[in-house]
XYZ file of C-alpha atoms in Angstrom:
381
model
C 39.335 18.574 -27.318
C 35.637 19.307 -28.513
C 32.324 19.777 -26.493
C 30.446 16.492 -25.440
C 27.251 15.813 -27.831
C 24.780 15.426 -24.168
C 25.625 15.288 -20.556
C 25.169 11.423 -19.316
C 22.554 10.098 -16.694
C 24.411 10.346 -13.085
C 26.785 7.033 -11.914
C 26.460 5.933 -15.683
C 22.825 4.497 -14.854
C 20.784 3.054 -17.757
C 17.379 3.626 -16.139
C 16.323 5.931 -18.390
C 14.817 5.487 -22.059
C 16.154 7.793 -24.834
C 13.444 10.297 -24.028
C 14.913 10.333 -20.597
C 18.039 10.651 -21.357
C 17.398 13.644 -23.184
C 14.855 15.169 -20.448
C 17.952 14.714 -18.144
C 20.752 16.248 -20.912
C 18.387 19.239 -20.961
C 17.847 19.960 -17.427
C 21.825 19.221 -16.933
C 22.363 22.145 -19.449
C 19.547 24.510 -18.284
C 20.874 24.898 -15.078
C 24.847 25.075 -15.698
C 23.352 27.867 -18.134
C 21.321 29.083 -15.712
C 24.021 28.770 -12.685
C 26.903 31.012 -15.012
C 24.181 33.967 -15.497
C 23.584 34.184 -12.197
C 20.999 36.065 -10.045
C 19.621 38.889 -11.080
C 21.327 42.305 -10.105
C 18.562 44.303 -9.435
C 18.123 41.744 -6.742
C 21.715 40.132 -5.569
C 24.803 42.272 -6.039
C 28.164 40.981 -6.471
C 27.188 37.799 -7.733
C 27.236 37.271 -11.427
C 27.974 36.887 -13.878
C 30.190 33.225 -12.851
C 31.925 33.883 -16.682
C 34.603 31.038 -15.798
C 32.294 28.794 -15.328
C 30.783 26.878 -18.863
C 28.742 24.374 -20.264
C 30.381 20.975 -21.825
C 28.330 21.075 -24.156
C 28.470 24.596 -25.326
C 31.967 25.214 -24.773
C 34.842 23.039 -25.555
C 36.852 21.694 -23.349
C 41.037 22.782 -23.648
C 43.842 20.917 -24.270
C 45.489 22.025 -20.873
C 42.433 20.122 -18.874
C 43.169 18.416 -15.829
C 40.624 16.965 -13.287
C 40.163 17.806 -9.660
C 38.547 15.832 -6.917
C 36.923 17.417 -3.741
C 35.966 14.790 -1.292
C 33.949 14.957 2.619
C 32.951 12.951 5.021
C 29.140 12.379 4.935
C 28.413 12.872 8.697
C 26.841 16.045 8.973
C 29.528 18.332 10.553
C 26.515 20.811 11.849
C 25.129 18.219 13.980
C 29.012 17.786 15.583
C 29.556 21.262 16.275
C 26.244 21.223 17.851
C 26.451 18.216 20.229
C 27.938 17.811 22.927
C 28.822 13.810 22.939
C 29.034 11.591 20.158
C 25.848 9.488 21.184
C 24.043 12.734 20.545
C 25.484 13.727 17.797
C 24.779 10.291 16.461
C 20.503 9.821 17.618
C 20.149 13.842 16.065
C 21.436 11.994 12.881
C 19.677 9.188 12.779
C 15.988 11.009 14.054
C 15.470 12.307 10.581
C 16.976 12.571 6.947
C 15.716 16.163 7.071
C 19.104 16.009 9.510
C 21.605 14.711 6.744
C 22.682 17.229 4.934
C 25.953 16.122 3.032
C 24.843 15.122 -0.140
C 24.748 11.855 1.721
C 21.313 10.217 3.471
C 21.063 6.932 4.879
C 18.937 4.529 6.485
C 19.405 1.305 8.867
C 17.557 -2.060 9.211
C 17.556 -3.689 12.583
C 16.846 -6.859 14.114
C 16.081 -7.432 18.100
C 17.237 -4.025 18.486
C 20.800 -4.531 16.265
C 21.691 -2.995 13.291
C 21.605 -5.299 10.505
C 21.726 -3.596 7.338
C 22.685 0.453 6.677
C 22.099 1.614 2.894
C 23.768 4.858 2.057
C 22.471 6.903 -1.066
C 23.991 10.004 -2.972
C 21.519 9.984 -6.122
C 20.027 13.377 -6.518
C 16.053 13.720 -6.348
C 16.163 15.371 -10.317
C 17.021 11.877 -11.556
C 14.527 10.329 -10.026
C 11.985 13.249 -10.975
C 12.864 12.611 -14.655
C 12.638 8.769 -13.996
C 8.959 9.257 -12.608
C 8.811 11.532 -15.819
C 9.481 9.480 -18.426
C 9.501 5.588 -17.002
C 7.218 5.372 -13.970
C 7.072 1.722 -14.488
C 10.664 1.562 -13.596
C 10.628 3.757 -10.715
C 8.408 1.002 -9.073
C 10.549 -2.027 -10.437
C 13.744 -0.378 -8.762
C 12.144 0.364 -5.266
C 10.483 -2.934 -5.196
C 14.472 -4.535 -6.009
C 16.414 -2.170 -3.286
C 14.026 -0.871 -1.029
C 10.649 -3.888 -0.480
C 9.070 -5.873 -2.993
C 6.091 -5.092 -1.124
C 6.206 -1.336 -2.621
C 2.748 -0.155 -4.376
C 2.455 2.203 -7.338
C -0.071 4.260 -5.050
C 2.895 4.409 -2.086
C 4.984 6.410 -4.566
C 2.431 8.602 -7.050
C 0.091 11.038 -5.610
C -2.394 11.896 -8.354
C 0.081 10.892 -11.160
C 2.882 12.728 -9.223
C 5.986 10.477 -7.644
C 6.545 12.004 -3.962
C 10.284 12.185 -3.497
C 9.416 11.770 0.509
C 7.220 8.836 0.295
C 7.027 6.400 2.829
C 9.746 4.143 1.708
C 12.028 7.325 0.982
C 11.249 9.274 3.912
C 12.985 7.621 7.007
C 15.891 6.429 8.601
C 14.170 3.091 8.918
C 12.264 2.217 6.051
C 14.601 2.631 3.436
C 16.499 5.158 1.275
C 16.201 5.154 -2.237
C 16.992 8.830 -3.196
C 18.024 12.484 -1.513
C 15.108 13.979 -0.034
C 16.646 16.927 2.464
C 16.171 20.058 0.629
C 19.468 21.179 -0.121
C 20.705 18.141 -1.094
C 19.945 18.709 -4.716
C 21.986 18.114 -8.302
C 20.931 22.171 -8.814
C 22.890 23.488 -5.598
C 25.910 22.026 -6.511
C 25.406 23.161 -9.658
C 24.776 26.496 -8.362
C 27.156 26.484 -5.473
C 30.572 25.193 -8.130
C 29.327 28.363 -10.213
C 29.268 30.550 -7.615
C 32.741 30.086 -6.092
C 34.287 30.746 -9.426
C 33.542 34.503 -8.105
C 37.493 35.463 -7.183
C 36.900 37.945 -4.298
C 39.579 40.841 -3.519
C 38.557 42.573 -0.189
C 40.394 45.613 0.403
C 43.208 44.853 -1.659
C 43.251 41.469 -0.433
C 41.889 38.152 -2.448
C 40.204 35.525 -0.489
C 41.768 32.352 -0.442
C 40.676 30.224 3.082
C 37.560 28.351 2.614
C 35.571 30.029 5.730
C 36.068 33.423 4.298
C 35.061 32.450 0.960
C 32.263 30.928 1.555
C 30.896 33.812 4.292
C 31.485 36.257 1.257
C 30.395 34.275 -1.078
C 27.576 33.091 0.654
C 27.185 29.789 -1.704
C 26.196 27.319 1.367
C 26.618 26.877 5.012
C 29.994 27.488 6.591
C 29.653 25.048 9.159
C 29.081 22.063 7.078
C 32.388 19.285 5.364
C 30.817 20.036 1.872
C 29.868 23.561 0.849
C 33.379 25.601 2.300
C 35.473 22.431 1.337
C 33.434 22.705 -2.580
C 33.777 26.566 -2.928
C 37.218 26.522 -1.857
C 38.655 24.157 -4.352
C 36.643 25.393 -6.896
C 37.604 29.104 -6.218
C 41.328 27.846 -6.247
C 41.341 26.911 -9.454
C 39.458 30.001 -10.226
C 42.195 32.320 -8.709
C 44.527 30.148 -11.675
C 42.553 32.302 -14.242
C 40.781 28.947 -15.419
C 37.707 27.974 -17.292
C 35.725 25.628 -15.113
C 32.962 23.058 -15.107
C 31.939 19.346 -13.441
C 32.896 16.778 -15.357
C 30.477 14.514 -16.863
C 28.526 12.860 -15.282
C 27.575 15.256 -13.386
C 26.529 14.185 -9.957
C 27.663 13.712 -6.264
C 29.274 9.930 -5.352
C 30.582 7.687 -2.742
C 34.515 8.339 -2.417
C 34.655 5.045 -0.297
C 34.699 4.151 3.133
C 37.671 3.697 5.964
C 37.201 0.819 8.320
C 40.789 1.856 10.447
C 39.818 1.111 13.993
C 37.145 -1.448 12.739
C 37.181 -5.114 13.894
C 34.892 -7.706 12.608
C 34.504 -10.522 15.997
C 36.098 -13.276 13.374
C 38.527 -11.727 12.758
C 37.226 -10.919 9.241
C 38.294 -7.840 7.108
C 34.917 -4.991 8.310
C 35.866 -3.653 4.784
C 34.804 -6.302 3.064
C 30.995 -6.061 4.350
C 30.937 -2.253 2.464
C 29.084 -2.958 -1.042
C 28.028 -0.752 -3.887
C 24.550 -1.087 -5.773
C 24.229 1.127 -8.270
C 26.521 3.394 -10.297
C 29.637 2.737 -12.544
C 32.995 1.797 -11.078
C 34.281 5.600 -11.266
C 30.320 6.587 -9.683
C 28.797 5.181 -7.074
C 25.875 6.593 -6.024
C 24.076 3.550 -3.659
C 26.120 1.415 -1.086
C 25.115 -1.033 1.806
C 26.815 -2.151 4.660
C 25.919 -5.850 5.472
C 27.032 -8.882 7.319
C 26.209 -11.952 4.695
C 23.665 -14.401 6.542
C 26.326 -17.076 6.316
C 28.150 -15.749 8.954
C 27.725 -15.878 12.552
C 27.438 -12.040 13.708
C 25.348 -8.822 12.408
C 26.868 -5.359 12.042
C 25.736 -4.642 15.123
C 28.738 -6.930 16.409
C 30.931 -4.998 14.517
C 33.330 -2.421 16.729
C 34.501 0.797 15.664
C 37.469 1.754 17.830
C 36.475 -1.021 20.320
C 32.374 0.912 20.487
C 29.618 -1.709 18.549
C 28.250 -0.315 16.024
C 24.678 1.058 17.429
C 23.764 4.042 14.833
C 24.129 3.877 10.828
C 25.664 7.458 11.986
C 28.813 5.878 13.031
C 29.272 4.263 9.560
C 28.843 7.779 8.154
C 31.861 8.789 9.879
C 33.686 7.316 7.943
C 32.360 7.351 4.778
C 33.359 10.192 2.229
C 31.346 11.574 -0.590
C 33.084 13.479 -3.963
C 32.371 15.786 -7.140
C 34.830 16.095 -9.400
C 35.734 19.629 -11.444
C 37.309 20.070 -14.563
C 39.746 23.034 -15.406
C 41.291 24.240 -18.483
C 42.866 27.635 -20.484
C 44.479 28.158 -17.197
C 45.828 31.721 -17.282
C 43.640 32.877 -19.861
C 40.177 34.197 -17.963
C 39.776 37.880 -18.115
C 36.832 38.249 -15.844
C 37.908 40.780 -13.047
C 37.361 39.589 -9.276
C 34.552 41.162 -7.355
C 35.862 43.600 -4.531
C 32.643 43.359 -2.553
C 30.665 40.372 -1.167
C 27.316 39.250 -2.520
C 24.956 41.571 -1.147
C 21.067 40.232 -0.943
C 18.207 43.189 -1.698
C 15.264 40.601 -1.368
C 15.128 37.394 0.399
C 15.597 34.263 -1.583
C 13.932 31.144 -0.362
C 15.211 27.660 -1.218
C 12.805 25.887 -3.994
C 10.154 24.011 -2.802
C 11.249 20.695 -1.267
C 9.029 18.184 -4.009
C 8.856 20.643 -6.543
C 10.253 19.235 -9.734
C 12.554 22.154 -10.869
C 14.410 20.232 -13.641
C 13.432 21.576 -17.087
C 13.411 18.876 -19.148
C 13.164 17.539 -22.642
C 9.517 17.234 -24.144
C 9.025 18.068 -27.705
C 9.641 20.408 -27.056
C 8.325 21.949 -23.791
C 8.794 21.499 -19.927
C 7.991 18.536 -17.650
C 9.015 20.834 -14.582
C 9.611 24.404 -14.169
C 12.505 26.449 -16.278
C 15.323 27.607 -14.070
C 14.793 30.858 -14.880
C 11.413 30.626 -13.708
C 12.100 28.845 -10.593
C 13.784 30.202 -7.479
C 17.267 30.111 -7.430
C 18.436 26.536 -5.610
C 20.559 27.291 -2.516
C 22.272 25.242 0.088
C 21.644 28.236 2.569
C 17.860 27.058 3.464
């Protein structure tokens, strides 16, 4: 097999133009370049460099390659361990997006008090940054087709600049175009896959449970479905002596939904109302969950193990969300495993929530800040 000529927008979406395209190829390989050197010693021991991790289209890709899949449920699990009913786990989730932290946001639509509509979104804010970048014009044309066609050029630029949180991206009620909660970024999983190629032996001992990985490791928070379930499976095929990467596209997407304990009031399959907007069959990256008007109920109506449906949070329940890895020249990595854990000598904040930290293509400078001269994206903040 041979390298890939560019990595591909997210969800196989043809938003971009070719200038986009190759703003978004070039941020894509900045930061898997920038995610293998890791951080700098003098400032983070025991931490770099991630030398089994590598860029698709830098390094080729072995004959041996096989895919692997690492999937979560979208409700965030630090909200569960922190509540002590499911109502309340379900009104913390649906107060703010600044809540949903999953690689999965969503917001609801209701009528007389009943939920109508929910639209779920895994498309990173980078693409969209790019987007804004490069084709402004159809940044408005797709908010004004998914979110209102009442959306205004001014509601989403600030002085020329798109606002990831604007007010039609911001809520659990006005609509969800995009990922706006800080660490739900393209870059941290970027940075967090790279990271738990680290194989760590502790005393003699080489870490294998998720929990412990990710504690010594430090790559996210231990408490959510996504970063220990991530850095686990990654570091598993790690611990194979494998060269590793995401597969192309890179991006986070909808798995798919269960409706077991579901039941529609007709009668009526619940599975059936679960739709998918945008992304390729293999990448979904938008879906909606919505009664047509032709029938006689609202989701609202809907049960879920015999409780109506009352928060979009209950839908996310059930809902998973994936990335998919690639391994190859299993057996052949020489890179020695770290025998301490990563060790912090200055604090590192998460980047700035609407900074645009993409580098990108422009001919041939940056339309947002170099990785290297950005803060290092984290799923800690």
């Amino acid at each position: 097999m041979t390298t890939i000529s560019s990595y591909a927008p997210p969800g196989g979406l043809t938003d971009l133009s070719d200038f986009g395209r190759k703003a978004w190829d070039v941020f894509v390989s900045d930061n898997v370049d920038f995610a293998i050197k890791g951080p700098d010693p003098g400032q983070v021991l025991h931490d770099g460099p991630r030398s089994q991790f590598y860029n698709l289209t830098k390094t080729d890709t072995a004959a041996d390659a096989r895919t692997a899949t690492v999937s979560w449920t979208a409700f965030p699990r630090v909200l569960k361990v922190h509540s002590t009913s499911d109502t309340q786990r379900w009104k913390k989730a649906e107060a703010s997006r600044k809540a949903q932290d999953e690689y999965c946001e969503w917001s609801v639509t209701r009528k007389d008090g009943k939920i109508t509509r929910a639209t779920f979104t895994c498309e990173s804010p980078e693409y969209w940054d790019v987007l804004a970048k490069t084709g402004p014009e159809t940044v408005l044309r797709l908010y004004r087709q998914f979110i209102s066609p009442d959306v205004q050029e001014s509601d989403l630029f600030v002085n020329g600049v798109y606002d990831r949180s604007n007010k039609w991206n911001s809520t659990t009620t006005q609509g969800a175009m995009h990922l706006i909660q800080k660490n739900n970024t393209l870059a941290a999983e970027i940075e967090l896959a790279a990271a738990a190629t680290i194989r760590r032996v502790i005393d003699g001992t080489e870490l294998t449970a998720e929990q412990e990985l990710v504690k010594c490791s430090d790559y996210g928070q231990a408490e959510r479905n996504s970063d220990p379930h991530i850095g686990g499976s990654v570091n598993a095929l790690a611990r194979q002596k494998a060269s590793i990467s995401l597969t192309d596209p890179v991006g986070l997407y909808f798995d798919g939904l269960s409706t077991e304990g579901w039941a529609a009031p007709d009668g009526s399959d619940p599975q059936s109302y679960w739709t998918y907007e945008r992304g390729d069959t293999e990448h979904r990256v938008r879906a909606v969950y919505e009664v047509p008007a032709s029938k006689n109920f609202t989701v609202g109506d809907i049960t879920i193990n015999g409780r109506p449906i009352e928060y979009g949070a209950q839908i996310a329940d059930f809902v998973t969300i994936k990335l998919t890895a690639v391994a190859c020249r299993f057996g052949r990595s020489t890179t020695e495993p770290q025998t301490a854990c990563k060790q912090v000598a200055t604090t590192e904040l998460a980047r700035p929530e609407h900074a645009f930290v993409a580098s990108a293509f422009s001919a041939y400078g940056y339309l947002g800040t170099a990785p290297e001269r950005a803060l290092r994206p984290t799923r800690n903040a």
